[in-house]
Each structure stands twice: as C-alpha cells, then as structure tokens.
CSV table of C-alpha atoms in Angstrom, one decimal:
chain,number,residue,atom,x,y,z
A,24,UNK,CA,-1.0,-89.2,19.2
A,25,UNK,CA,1.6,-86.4,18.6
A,26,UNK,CA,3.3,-85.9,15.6
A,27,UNK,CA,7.4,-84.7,15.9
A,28,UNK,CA,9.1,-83.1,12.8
A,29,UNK,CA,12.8,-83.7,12.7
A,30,UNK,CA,13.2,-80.1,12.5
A,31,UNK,CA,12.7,-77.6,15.9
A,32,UNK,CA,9.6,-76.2,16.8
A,33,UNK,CA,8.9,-72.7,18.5
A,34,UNK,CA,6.8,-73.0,22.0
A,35,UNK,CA,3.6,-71.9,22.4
A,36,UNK,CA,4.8,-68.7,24.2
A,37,UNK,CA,7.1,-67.6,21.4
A,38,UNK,CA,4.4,-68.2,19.0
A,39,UNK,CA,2.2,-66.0,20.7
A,40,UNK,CA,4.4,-63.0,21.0
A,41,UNK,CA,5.6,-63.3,17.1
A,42,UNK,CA,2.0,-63.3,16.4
A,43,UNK,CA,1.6,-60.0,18.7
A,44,UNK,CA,4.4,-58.4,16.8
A,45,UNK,CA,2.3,-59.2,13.5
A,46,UNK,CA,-0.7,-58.0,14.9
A,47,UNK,CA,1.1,-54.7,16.1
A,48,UNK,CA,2.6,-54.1,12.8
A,49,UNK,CA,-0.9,-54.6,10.9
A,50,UNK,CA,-2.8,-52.0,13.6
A,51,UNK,CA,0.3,-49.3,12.5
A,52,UNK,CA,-0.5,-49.9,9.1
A,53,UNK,CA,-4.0,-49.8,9.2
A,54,UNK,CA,-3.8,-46.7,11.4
A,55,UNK,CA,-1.3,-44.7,8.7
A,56,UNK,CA,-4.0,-45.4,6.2
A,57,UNK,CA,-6.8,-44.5,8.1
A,58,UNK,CA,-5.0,-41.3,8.5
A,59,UNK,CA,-4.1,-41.2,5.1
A,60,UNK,CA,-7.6,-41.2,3.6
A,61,UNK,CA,-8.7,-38.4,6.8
A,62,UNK,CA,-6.5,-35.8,5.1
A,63,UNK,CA,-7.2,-36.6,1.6
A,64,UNK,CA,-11.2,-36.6,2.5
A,65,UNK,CA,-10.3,-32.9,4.8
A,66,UNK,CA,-8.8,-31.6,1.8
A,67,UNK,CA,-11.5,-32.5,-0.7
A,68,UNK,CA,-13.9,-30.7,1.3
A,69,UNK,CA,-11.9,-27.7,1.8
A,70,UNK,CA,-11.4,-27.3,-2.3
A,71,UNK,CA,-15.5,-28.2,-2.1
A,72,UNK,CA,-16.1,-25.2,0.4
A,73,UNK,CA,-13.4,-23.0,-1.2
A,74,UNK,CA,-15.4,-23.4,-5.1
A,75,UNK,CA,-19.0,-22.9,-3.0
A,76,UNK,CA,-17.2,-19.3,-1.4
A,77,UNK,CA,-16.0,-18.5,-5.0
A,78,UNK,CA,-19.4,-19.4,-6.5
A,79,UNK,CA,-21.4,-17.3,-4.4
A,80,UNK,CA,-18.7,-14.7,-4.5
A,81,UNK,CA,-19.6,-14.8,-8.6
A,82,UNK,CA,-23.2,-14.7,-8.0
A,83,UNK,CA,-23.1,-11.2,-5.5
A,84,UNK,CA,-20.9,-9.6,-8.3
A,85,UNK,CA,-23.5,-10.6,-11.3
A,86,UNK,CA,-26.4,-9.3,-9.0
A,87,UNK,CA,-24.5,-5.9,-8.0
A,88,UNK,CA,-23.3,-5.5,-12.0
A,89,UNK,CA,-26.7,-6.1,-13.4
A,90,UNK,CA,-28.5,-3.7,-10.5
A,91,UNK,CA,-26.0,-0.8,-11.2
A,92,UNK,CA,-26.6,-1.3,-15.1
A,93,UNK,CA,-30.0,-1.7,-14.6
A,94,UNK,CA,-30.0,1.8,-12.2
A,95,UNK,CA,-27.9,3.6,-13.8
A,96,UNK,CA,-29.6,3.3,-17.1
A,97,UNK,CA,-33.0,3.5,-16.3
A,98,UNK,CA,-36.4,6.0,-16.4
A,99,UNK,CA,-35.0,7.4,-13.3
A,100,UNK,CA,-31.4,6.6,-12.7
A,101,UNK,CA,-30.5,6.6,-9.2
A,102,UNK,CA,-27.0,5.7,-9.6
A,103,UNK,CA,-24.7,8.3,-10.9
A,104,UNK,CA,-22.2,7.3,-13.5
A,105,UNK,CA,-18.9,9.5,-12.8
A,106,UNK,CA,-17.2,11.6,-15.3
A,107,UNK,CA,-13.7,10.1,-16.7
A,108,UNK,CA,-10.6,11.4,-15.1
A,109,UNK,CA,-9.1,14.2,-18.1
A,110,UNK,CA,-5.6,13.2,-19.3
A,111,UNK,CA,-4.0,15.6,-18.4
A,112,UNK,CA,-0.6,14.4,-20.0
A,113,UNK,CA,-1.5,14.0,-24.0
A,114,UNK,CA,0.1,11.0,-24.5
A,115,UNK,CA,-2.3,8.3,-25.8
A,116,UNK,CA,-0.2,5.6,-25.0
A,117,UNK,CA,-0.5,6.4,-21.6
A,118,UNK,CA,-4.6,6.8,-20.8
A,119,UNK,CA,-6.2,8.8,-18.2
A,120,UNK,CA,-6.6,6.2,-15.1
A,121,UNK,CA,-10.2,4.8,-14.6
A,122,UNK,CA,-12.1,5.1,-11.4
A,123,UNK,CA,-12.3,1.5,-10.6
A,124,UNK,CA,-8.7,0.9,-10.4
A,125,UNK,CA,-8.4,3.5,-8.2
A,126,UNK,CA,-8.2,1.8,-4.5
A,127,UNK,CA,-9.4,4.6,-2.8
A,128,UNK,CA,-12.8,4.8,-5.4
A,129,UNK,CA,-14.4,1.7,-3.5
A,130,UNK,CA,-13.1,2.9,0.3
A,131,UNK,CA,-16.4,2.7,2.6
A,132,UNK,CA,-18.1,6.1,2.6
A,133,UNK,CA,-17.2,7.1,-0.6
A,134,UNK,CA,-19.6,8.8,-2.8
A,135,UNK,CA,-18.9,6.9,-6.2
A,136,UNK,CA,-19.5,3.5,-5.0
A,137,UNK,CA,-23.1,2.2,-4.8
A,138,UNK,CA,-23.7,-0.8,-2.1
A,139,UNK,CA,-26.7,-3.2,-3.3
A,140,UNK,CA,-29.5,-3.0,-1.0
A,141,UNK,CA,-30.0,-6.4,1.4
A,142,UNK,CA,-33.6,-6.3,-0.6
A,143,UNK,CA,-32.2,-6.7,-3.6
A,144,UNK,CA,-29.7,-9.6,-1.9
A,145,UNK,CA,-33.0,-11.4,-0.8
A,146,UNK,CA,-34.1,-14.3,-2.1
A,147,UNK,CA,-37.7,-16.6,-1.5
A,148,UNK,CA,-35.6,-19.1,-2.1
A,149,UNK,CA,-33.0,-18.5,1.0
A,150,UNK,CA,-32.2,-16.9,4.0
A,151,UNK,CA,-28.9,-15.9,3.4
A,152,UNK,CA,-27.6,-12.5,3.6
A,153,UNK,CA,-23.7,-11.7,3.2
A,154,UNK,CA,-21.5,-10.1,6.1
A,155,UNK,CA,-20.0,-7.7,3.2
A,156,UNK,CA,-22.6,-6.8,0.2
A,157,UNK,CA,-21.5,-6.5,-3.4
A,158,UNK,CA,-20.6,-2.7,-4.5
A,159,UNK,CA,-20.8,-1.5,-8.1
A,160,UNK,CA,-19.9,1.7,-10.0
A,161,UNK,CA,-20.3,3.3,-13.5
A,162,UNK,CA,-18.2,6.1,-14.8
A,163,UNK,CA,-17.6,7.6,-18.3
A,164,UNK,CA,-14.8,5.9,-20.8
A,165,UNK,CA,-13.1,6.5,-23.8
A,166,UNK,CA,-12.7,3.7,-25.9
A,167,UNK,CA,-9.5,3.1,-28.0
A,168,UNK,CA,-10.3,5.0,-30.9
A,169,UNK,CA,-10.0,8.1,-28.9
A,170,UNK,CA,-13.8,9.4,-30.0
A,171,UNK,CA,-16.0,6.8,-28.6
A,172,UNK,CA,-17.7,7.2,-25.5
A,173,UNK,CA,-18.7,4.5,-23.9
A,174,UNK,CA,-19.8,3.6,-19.7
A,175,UNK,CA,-18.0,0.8,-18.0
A,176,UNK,CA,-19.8,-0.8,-14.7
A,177,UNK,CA,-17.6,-2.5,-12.6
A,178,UNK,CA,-18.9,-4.8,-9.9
A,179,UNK,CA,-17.5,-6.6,-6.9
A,180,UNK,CA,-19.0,-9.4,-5.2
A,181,UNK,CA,-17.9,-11.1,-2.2
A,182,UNK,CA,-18.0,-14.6,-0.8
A,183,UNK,CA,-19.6,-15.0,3.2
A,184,UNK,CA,-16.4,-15.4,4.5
A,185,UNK,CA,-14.7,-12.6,2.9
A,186,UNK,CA,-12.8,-9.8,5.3
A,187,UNK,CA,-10.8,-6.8,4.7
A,188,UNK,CA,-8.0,-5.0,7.0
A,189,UNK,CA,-8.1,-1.2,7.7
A,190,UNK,CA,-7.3,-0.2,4.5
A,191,UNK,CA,-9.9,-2.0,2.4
A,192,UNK,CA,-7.5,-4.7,0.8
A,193,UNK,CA,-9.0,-8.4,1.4
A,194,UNK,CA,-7.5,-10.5,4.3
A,195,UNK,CA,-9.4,-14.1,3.4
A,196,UNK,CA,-12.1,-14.9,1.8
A,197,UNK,CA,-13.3,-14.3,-2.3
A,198,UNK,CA,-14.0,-11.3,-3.9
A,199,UNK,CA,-14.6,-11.1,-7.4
A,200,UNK,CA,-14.9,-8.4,-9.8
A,201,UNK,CA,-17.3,-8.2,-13.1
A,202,UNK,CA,-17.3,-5.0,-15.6
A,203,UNK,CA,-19.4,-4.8,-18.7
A,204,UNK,CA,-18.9,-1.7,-20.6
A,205,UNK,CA,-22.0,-0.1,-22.5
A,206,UNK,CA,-21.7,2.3,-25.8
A,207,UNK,CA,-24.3,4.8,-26.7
C-alpha cells in the first residue's frame, strides 16, 4: 500500500545526490575546523617551547651571575673585576660608559669576559649542556652620589637554541642578561 501526497515528490536519484551535496558541505566544514584547532594547538606549543627557551635562558644567566659574584669575591678571586672607564669629559650628567654595554667587552676572546665552566653547567639531575654557555663580568662603578664605589656583575645567559652572526649580535634564540651591583 503506497501512500501519494498531492504535492510532487523528488525520485530516489535526486534525493541521493542532494543528500551527497549535504554530505560534501558537512566534510568541508568539518575539515576547516579540524584545521582550525591544528594551528591553534601548533601555536600553543610554540609559545610553550618559546617560555621553556626563555626559562632556561634565565636559569644560565642566574648560574653565570652568582659564579662571577661568588669568584670574584672570594678567598682567592679568580675573576678579575675591571677598573671603570675615567670620564674623561667632567660633565656628570654624562657618566663614563660601563664595560658591559660596551659590544665589543663580551666579543669571544676577550680578556674581560669570564665563560662558566661546563662543570659548573652540570647537573645530577640532567644531561643537558648548552651550545653557547652563559658569560659574566664584574668591573668597578661609581654610584650616583659621585663618591661611592661600588662592583656591578653583569651576567648573560642563553637559551639551547640561541645563535649569533659574525659580529656577536643574536640571530634567534633567548639571551638574557642579569646585573647585581655590590658596595663595599
């Protein structure tokens, strides 16, 4: 027994092919999502990976600041903390430069950089050892008043991905820098 509405009905074969259209438009859909959620899970990790660079990057500069502090301060120093540039110009709003923002004080050879040993790097705990170790320095400073001598250690630490083009300045990667400064 068949049943016949008064109004027309599609055939079989045209139901089938709107029903492949639906089906069509439903696999895009769930495609662009699919794709959607890729990216947005891709990025997540990359900020994940780019705070675990910058954390260890933090963690080589406190190492190499508290071994030049610790050397440099000690019963026998073995680091040597460099005199202050004079200023030569008398003007006290314009102060003699410092080492450490000199570029060419932390080129590779020179003699007023220290480089933290890999021993000092090592750890029980892991096996990890960066491509680029953490460099410190100490020099003598004259704080603000214009009669107190102080010592500032500056520190750099770099994360394992960290690179540098001929002329020292950084190409990728983290590099972070610590100072403490020390009065006596």
């Amino acid at each position: 027994m068949s049943f016949k509405s008064s109004g027309q009905t599609a055939s079989p074969a045209r139901q089938r092919g709107a029903t492949m259209i639906v089906a069509m438009g439903m696999l895009v859909v769930i495609g662009l999502m699919s794709a959607s959620v890729m990216r947005g899970a891709l990025s997540s990790d990359l900020v994940a990976n780019n705070a675990r660079a910058q954390n260890i990057a933090q963690q080589s500069a406190e190492i190499a600041l508290r071994y030049c502090e610790n050397n440099a301060f000690g019963v026998a120093p073995t680091i040597a903390i460099e005199a202050e540039y004079a200023d030569d110009d008398g003007d006290p709003m314009t102060p003699a430069p410092t080492h450490w923002a000199l570029a060419a004080s932390w080129a590779e050879g020179t003699a007023i950089t220290t480089q933290v040993p890999a021993a000092v790097m090592a750890s029980a705990n892991s096996s990890f050892t960066p491509a680029v170790m953490p460099e410190c320095m100490a020099e003598t400073i004259t704080l603000e008043d214009g009669v107190t001598k102080a010592v500032m250690v500056t520190a750099r630490g770099f994360s394992p991905d960290f690179a540098r083009d001929e002329a020292g300045a950084a190409i990728s990667g983290s590099e972070v820098w610590l100072q403490s400064t020390i009065t006596f």
